[in-house]
Amino acid sequence: MIAAAQPPIPLAVIGGYLGAGKTTMINAMLANPRGRHVTVLVNDFGSINIDAALIRERSDDVIGLENGCVCCTIGGKLVETLLEISARETRPDLLVIEASGVSDPVRIAQVGMLDRAFRLQGIVVAVDADRIEETLADPYIGDIARRQIEGATAIALTKTDLLNDEKARTVRSHVLEFAHTRIVFEADQGKVPDGLFFSDDALPRERIGSRQYAASTHLPANLRSFTFRSRACFERQQLKAACATFSSRLLRAKGFVRLENGECAEIHVVGDRVHIVRCRERQISESVIVLIGLFEQVDMAFAIDALASAARNPESLS
Ligand SMILES: [Zn+2]
């Protein structure tokens, strides 16, 4: 077989800062893939790939790339995985790469374009309209979020339901001040226009730019991730209260927790928003929470203590 005879696989990179709603957007697309076979690559900065687990509920062709930022520390693994996908006997109709919340999606697109087996469908960047101003103003991580928006070929504003119309307009015009695209839309429940994923138009290669990277990483030195595990159960309010005690260092937490009645729930923490949502179809024997933040060792120990003391019956069950 001559690989070059096959048409290139459309590649969509989904970027956006931690907690902006990338996974929700991908799951909304997978709910109606219009008969196409979609392969999803999910990069998670943490060592446990929670997003990949959430997407696997919708698709059986999900590949996790965890434990680092795919555009720097585990870049080689991305290249290998792309080669494996392009060499498949039956290639996907679309490859979606979910960048980690700290990755630069342009870097990922550039890696993808090194391989002629792919063509760029677009770089869609999710922007949490409720939190983006605060994120951009942060001296440590503001630059990461800004680069993501600059590199977007389309921007999906999420969580606009939390804002009034005037605030939503202000956020939109601020984002447009430095975005290089004019394509901005509101992603209600993660829904984006079909054409972003499924269209026959490829973006010209020049569109992803020729940004040069001198350093091997673009991340702050104290950006760390760790995992809390416990076989004990949580009561919702106590778990929320525990998260609040270390929220100043925390950028994102996500995972699956056991509730007191033995049920499983998803937990999502973004800034001071803590969501605990029951997931009936999932059975777990232990709680697993991945935390990402600007942590020193002492902060990680503090957070683990806070979570451990919020958990019920740790001795009898572990
Ligand atoms: Zn990176």
Short mmCIF file of C-alpha atoms and ligand atoms in Angstrom, two decimals:
data_model
loop_
_atom_site.label_atom_id
_atom_site.label_comp_id
_atom_site.label_asym_id
_atom_site.label_seq_id
_atom_site.Cartn_x
_atom_site.Cartn_y
_atom_site.Cartn_z
CA MET A 1 0.00 0.00 0.00
CA ILE A 2 1.23 3.48 -0.78
CA ALA A 3 0.35 5.76 2.12
CA ALA A 4 0.68 8.93 0.05
CA ALA A 5 -2.22 7.82 -2.16
CA GLN A 6 -4.64 8.24 0.70
CA PRO A 7 -6.24 11.61 1.42
CA PRO A 8 -4.92 13.29 4.54
CA ILE A 9 -6.81 12.86 7.80
CA PRO A 10 -8.46 16.08 9.03
CA LEU A 11 -6.98 17.08 12.38
CA ALA A 12 -8.76 19.36 14.86
CA VAL A 13 -6.91 20.57 17.93
CA ILE A 14 -9.10 21.55 20.86
CA GLY A 15 -7.30 23.89 23.22
CA GLY A 16 -8.20 26.16 26.08
CA TYR A 17 -7.20 26.77 29.62
CA LEU A 18 -7.81 24.34 32.51
CA GLY A 19 -11.51 23.86 33.11
CA ALA A 20 -12.67 25.85 30.08
CA GLY A 21 -14.93 23.05 28.78
CA LYS A 22 -12.84 21.18 26.17
CA THR A 23 -14.07 17.71 27.15
CA THR A 24 -17.72 18.84 27.14
CA MET A 25 -17.23 20.20 23.62
CA ILE A 26 -15.71 16.95 22.36
CA ASN A 27 -18.43 14.86 23.99
CA ALA A 28 -21.11 17.07 22.40
CA MET A 29 -19.53 16.46 18.99
CA LEU A 30 -19.25 12.70 19.63
CA ALA A 31 -22.95 12.58 20.49
CA ASN A 32 -23.59 13.30 16.80
CA PRO A 33 -20.52 12.43 14.70
CA ARG A 34 -22.62 12.35 11.51
CA GLY A 35 -21.63 8.80 10.71
CA ARG A 36 -17.92 9.51 10.78
CA HIS A 37 -15.29 7.60 12.61
CA VAL A 38 -13.57 9.93 15.03
CA THR A 39 -10.37 9.14 16.89
CA VAL A 40 -9.71 11.26 19.98
CA LEU A 41 -6.29 11.83 21.54
CA VAL A 42 -6.52 13.28 25.01
CA ASN A 43 -3.58 14.94 26.69
CA ASP A 44 -3.91 15.33 30.44
CA PHE A 45 -1.26 17.14 32.42
CA GLY A 46 -1.99 14.93 35.42
CA SER A 47 -0.90 11.31 35.71
CA ILE A 48 -4.47 9.98 35.59
CA ASN A 49 -6.41 10.85 32.46
CA ILE A 50 -9.84 11.86 33.79
CA ASP A 51 -10.89 13.53 30.53
CA ALA A 52 -10.10 10.39 28.53
CA ALA A 53 -12.28 8.40 30.94
CA LEU A 54 -15.14 10.85 30.38
CA ILE A 55 -14.78 10.72 26.59
CA ARG A 56 -14.59 6.89 26.59
CA GLU A 57 -18.22 6.91 27.70
CA ARG A 58 -19.01 8.23 24.19
CA SER A 59 -16.34 6.66 22.00
CA ASP A 60 -14.24 3.51 21.96
CA ASP A 61 -11.43 5.09 19.96
CA VAL A 62 -9.79 7.25 22.60
CA ILE A 63 -6.06 7.39 23.24
CA GLY A 64 -4.74 8.96 26.42
CA LEU A 65 -1.47 10.89 26.59
CA GLU A 66 -1.03 11.74 30.23
CA ASN A 67 1.50 12.92 32.75
CA GLY A 68 2.83 16.05 31.13
CA CYS A 69 2.17 18.65 28.48
CA VAL A 70 2.02 17.04 25.05
CA CYS A 71 3.58 20.04 23.33
CA CYS A 72 6.75 19.88 25.45
CA THR A 73 7.66 17.07 27.81
CA ILE A 74 5.86 14.24 26.04
CA GLY A 75 6.10 15.57 22.49
CA GLY A 76 7.82 12.43 21.22
CA LYS A 77 4.89 10.35 22.35
CA LEU A 78 2.57 12.55 20.28
CA VAL A 79 4.66 11.95 17.14
CA GLU A 80 4.65 8.19 17.76
CA THR A 81 0.90 8.13 18.30
CA LEU A 82 0.25 10.14 15.11
CA LEU A 83 2.40 7.70 13.14
CA GLU A 84 0.45 4.78 14.58
CA ILE A 85 -2.88 6.39 13.59
CA SER A 86 -1.77 7.24 10.05
CA ALA A 87 -0.49 3.67 9.57
CA ARG A 88 -3.83 2.10 10.48
CA GLU A 89 -5.46 -0.02 7.86
CA THR A 90 -8.72 1.85 8.43
CA ARG A 91 -7.92 5.44 9.12
CA PRO A 92 -10.29 7.72 11.03
CA ASP A 93 -12.39 10.34 9.22
CA LEU A 94 -11.30 12.89 11.80
CA LEU A 95 -8.63 13.06 14.48
CA VAL A 96 -9.36 15.30 17.43
CA ILE A 97 -6.57 16.16 19.83
CA GLU A 98 -7.66 17.53 23.18
CA ALA A 99 -4.73 19.58 24.40
CA SER A 100 -4.13 19.75 28.12
CA GLY A 101 -5.30 22.97 29.74
CA VAL A 102 -1.74 24.30 29.87
CA SER A 103 -0.62 23.23 26.39
CA ASP A 104 -0.07 25.54 23.46
CA PRO A 105 -2.44 24.18 20.79
CA VAL A 106 -0.40 25.78 18.00
CA ARG A 107 2.61 23.70 18.98
CA ILE A 108 0.45 20.59 18.81
CA ALA A 109 -0.91 21.56 15.40
CA GLN A 110 2.64 22.15 14.20
CA VAL A 111 3.67 18.66 15.32
CA GLY A 112 0.62 17.27 13.49
CA MET A 113 1.47 19.16 10.29
CA LEU A 114 4.99 17.70 10.21
CA ASP A 115 3.29 14.52 9.08
CA ARG A 116 1.76 14.81 5.60
CA ALA A 117 -0.79 12.18 6.61
CA PHE A 118 -2.77 14.96 8.34
CA ARG A 119 -4.32 18.23 7.31
CA LEU A 120 -5.39 20.91 9.75
CA GLN A 121 -9.11 21.26 10.21
CA GLY A 122 -8.75 23.94 12.84
CA ILE A 123 -7.63 24.98 16.29
CA VAL A 124 -10.71 25.52 18.39
CA VAL A 125 -9.99 27.17 21.73
CA ALA A 126 -12.52 27.06 24.56
CA VAL A 127 -12.60 30.21 26.66
CA ASP A 128 -14.35 30.25 30.04
CA ALA A 129 -16.13 33.60 29.72
CA ASP A 130 -16.72 33.76 33.45
CA ARG A 131 -13.07 33.33 34.45
CA ILE A 132 -10.92 34.43 31.52
CA GLU A 133 -10.29 37.98 32.76
CA GLU A 134 -8.95 36.67 36.05
CA THR A 135 -6.86 34.01 34.27
CA LEU A 136 -5.33 36.53 31.85
CA ALA A 137 -4.44 38.83 34.73
CA ASP A 138 -2.56 36.09 36.58
CA PRO A 139 1.20 36.75 36.42
CA TYR A 140 2.08 33.04 36.31
CA ILE A 141 -0.43 31.55 33.97
CA GLY A 142 -1.94 34.53 32.14
CA ASP A 143 0.53 34.13 29.31
CA ILE A 144 -0.41 30.49 28.71
CA ALA A 145 -4.09 31.42 28.30
CA ARG A 146 -3.23 34.39 26.07
CA ARG A 147 -1.13 32.26 23.69
CA GLN A 148 -3.91 29.72 23.44
CA ILE A 149 -6.36 32.42 22.33
CA GLU A 150 -3.83 34.00 19.96
CA GLY A 151 -3.33 30.66 18.23
CA ALA A 152 -7.01 29.83 17.79
CA THR A 153 -8.62 29.62 14.38
CA ALA A 154 -12.00 29.68 16.17
CA ILE A 155 -12.98 30.56 19.71
CA ALA A 156 -15.75 28.91 21.69
CA LEU A 157 -16.96 31.04 24.58
CA THR A 158 -18.22 28.76 27.35
CA LYS A 159 -20.11 29.39 30.58
CA THR A 160 -21.67 32.57 29.18
CA ASP A 161 -24.86 31.58 31.03
CA LEU A 162 -23.06 32.71 34.20
CA LEU A 163 -22.76 36.27 32.85
CA ASN A 164 -25.20 39.01 31.97
CA ASP A 165 -25.28 40.21 28.36
CA GLU A 166 -23.15 43.26 28.97
CA LYS A 167 -20.37 41.29 30.71
CA ALA A 168 -20.47 38.69 27.95
CA ARG A 169 -20.01 41.42 25.33
CA THR A 170 -17.10 42.91 27.26
CA VAL A 171 -15.35 39.56 27.47
CA ARG A 172 -15.90 38.91 23.77
CA SER A 173 -14.43 42.24 22.72
CA HIS A 174 -11.46 41.84 25.06
CA VAL A 175 -10.69 38.42 23.60
CA LEU A 176 -10.98 39.82 20.08
CA GLU A 177 -8.38 42.48 20.89
CA PHE A 178 -5.61 39.89 20.73
CA ALA A 179 -7.15 36.88 19.02
CA HIS A 180 -6.01 36.38 15.42
CA THR A 181 -9.34 34.95 14.38
CA ARG A 182 -12.69 36.70 14.01
CA ILE A 183 -14.61 33.47 14.48
CA VAL A 184 -16.14 33.55 17.96
CA PHE A 185 -19.29 31.78 19.07
CA GLU A 186 -20.99 30.75 22.26
CA ALA A 187 -20.78 27.03 22.96
CA ASP A 188 -24.00 26.24 24.77
CA GLN A 189 -23.59 22.84 26.53
CA GLY A 190 -20.40 22.37 24.53
CA LYS A 191 -22.23 22.52 21.18
CA VAL A 192 -20.28 24.14 18.36
CA PRO A 193 -21.15 24.52 14.67
CA ASP A 194 -20.68 21.23 12.79
CA GLY A 195 -18.46 22.89 10.21
CA LEU A 196 -15.69 23.35 12.74
CA PHE A 197 -15.16 19.61 12.89
CA PHE A 198 -16.68 18.40 9.65
CA SER A 199 -15.96 20.44 6.59
CA ASP A 200 -14.00 19.79 3.46
CA ASP A 201 -11.97 22.95 3.69
CA ALA A 202 -8.48 22.56 5.02
CA LEU A 203 -6.74 25.52 6.54
CA PRO A 204 -3.65 26.65 4.66
CA ARG A 205 -0.48 25.44 6.34
CA GLU A 206 0.69 29.02 6.80
CA ARG A 207 -2.28 29.62 9.08
CA ILE A 208 -0.62 27.89 12.01
CA GLY A 209 2.29 30.25 11.73
CA SER A 210 5.97 29.73 12.13
CA ARG A 211 6.28 30.62 15.77
CA GLN A 212 9.69 29.53 16.96
CA TYR A 213 10.27 27.98 20.32
CA ALA A 214 13.60 28.46 21.98
CA ALA A 215 12.80 26.84 25.28
CA SER A 216 11.71 23.23 25.57
CA THR A 217 8.89 24.18 27.88
CA HIS A 218 6.59 27.15 28.19
CA LEU A 219 5.28 26.31 31.65
CA PRO A 220 6.00 27.85 35.06
CA ALA A 221 8.50 25.79 37.07
CA ASN A 222 6.15 25.19 39.97
CA LEU A 223 3.25 24.01 37.83
CA ARG A 224 2.67 20.55 39.24
CA SER A 225 0.10 17.87 39.29
CA PHE A 226 -0.52 15.16 41.84
CA THR A 227 -3.18 12.61 42.57
CA PHE A 228 -5.15 12.05 45.74
CA ARG A 229 -6.52 8.55 46.25
CA SER A 230 -8.64 7.17 49.02
CA ARG A 231 -10.95 4.23 49.54
CA ALA A 232 -12.95 6.29 52.01
CA CYS A 233 -16.18 8.13 51.18
CA PHE A 234 -16.97 11.82 51.01
CA GLU A 235 -19.88 13.93 52.08
CA ARG A 236 -20.42 16.66 49.44
CA GLN A 237 -20.31 19.75 51.63
CA GLN A 238 -17.24 18.58 53.53
CA LEU A 239 -15.47 17.82 50.28
CA LYS A 240 -16.32 21.30 48.94
CA ALA A 241 -15.10 22.87 52.18
CA ALA A 242 -11.83 20.92 51.97
CA CYS A 243 -11.23 22.13 48.39
CA ALA A 244 -11.81 25.72 49.50
CA THR A 245 -8.91 25.51 51.99
CA PHE A 246 -6.30 25.18 49.23
CA SER A 247 -8.07 26.93 46.36
CA SER A 248 -5.54 29.78 46.20
CA ARG A 249 -2.85 27.45 44.79
CA LEU A 250 -5.18 25.22 42.85
CA LEU A 251 -5.80 25.81 39.15
CA ARG A 252 -7.91 22.74 38.47
CA ALA A 253 -9.05 19.54 40.15
CA LYS A 254 -11.02 16.74 38.60
CA GLY A 255 -11.77 13.15 39.28
CA PHE A 256 -14.20 10.57 40.52
CA VAL A 257 -15.18 10.33 44.17
CA ARG A 258 -17.15 7.87 46.25
CA LEU A 259 -20.05 9.49 48.03
CA GLU A 260 -21.34 8.34 51.39
CA ASN A 261 -24.11 6.24 49.89
CA GLY A 262 -21.50 4.36 47.84
CA GLU A 263 -22.40 6.15 44.60
CA CYS A 264 -19.79 7.60 42.29
CA ALA A 265 -19.64 11.30 41.43
CA GLU A 266 -17.51 13.40 39.12
CA ILE A 267 -15.80 16.30 40.81
CA HIS A 268 -14.70 19.40 38.92
CA VAL A 269 -13.01 22.36 40.58
CA VAL A 270 -12.25 25.49 38.56
CA GLY A 271 -11.31 28.51 40.64
CA ASP A 272 -13.89 28.81 43.38
CA ARG A 273 -16.46 26.74 41.47
CA VAL A 274 -16.80 23.20 42.77
CA HIS A 275 -19.16 20.85 40.93
CA ILE A 276 -19.94 17.40 42.22
CA VAL A 277 -22.17 15.51 39.80
CA ARG A 278 -23.40 11.98 40.42
CA CYS A 279 -22.54 9.45 37.72
CA ARG A 280 -24.85 6.50 38.14
CA GLU A 281 -23.37 4.26 35.48
CA ARG A 282 -19.88 4.23 36.96
CA GLN A 283 -18.70 1.96 39.79
CA ILE A 284 -15.52 2.82 41.66
CA SER A 285 -13.73 1.27 44.60
CA GLU A 286 -11.69 4.35 45.43
CA SER A 287 -11.81 8.09 44.97
CA VAL A 288 -9.24 9.53 42.58
CA ILE A 289 -8.78 13.29 42.32
CA VAL A 290 -6.13 14.84 40.08
CA LEU A 291 -5.01 18.29 41.21
CA ILE A 292 -3.13 20.77 39.04
CA GLY A 293 -1.75 23.97 40.46
CA LEU A 294 1.19 26.18 41.25
CA PHE A 295 2.27 23.95 44.10
CA GLU A 296 5.32 23.73 46.30
CA GLN A 297 5.82 20.47 48.22
CA VAL A 298 4.26 22.00 51.31
CA ASP A 299 1.10 22.99 49.39
CA MET A 300 0.67 19.47 48.06
CA ALA A 301 1.01 18.01 51.56
CA PHE A 302 -1.53 20.53 52.84
CA ALA A 303 -4.05 19.68 50.14
CA ILE A 304 -3.67 15.93 50.68
CA ASP A 305 -4.20 16.40 54.43
CA ALA A 306 -7.28 18.54 53.85
CA LEU A 307 -8.81 15.93 51.54
CA ALA A 308 -7.85 13.04 53.80
CA SER A 309 -9.47 14.65 56.81
CA ALA A 310 -12.65 15.32 54.84
CA ALA A 311 -12.88 11.63 53.89
CA ARG A 312 -14.95 9.36 56.09
CA ASN A 313 -13.70 6.09 57.61
CA PRO A 314 -10.27 6.07 55.98
CA GLU A 315 -8.85 3.39 58.32
CA SER A 316 -11.67 0.88 58.27
CA LEU A 317 -11.89 0.81 54.48
CA SER A 318 -8.35 1.19 53.29
ZN ZN B 1 3.80 22.27 26.44
#
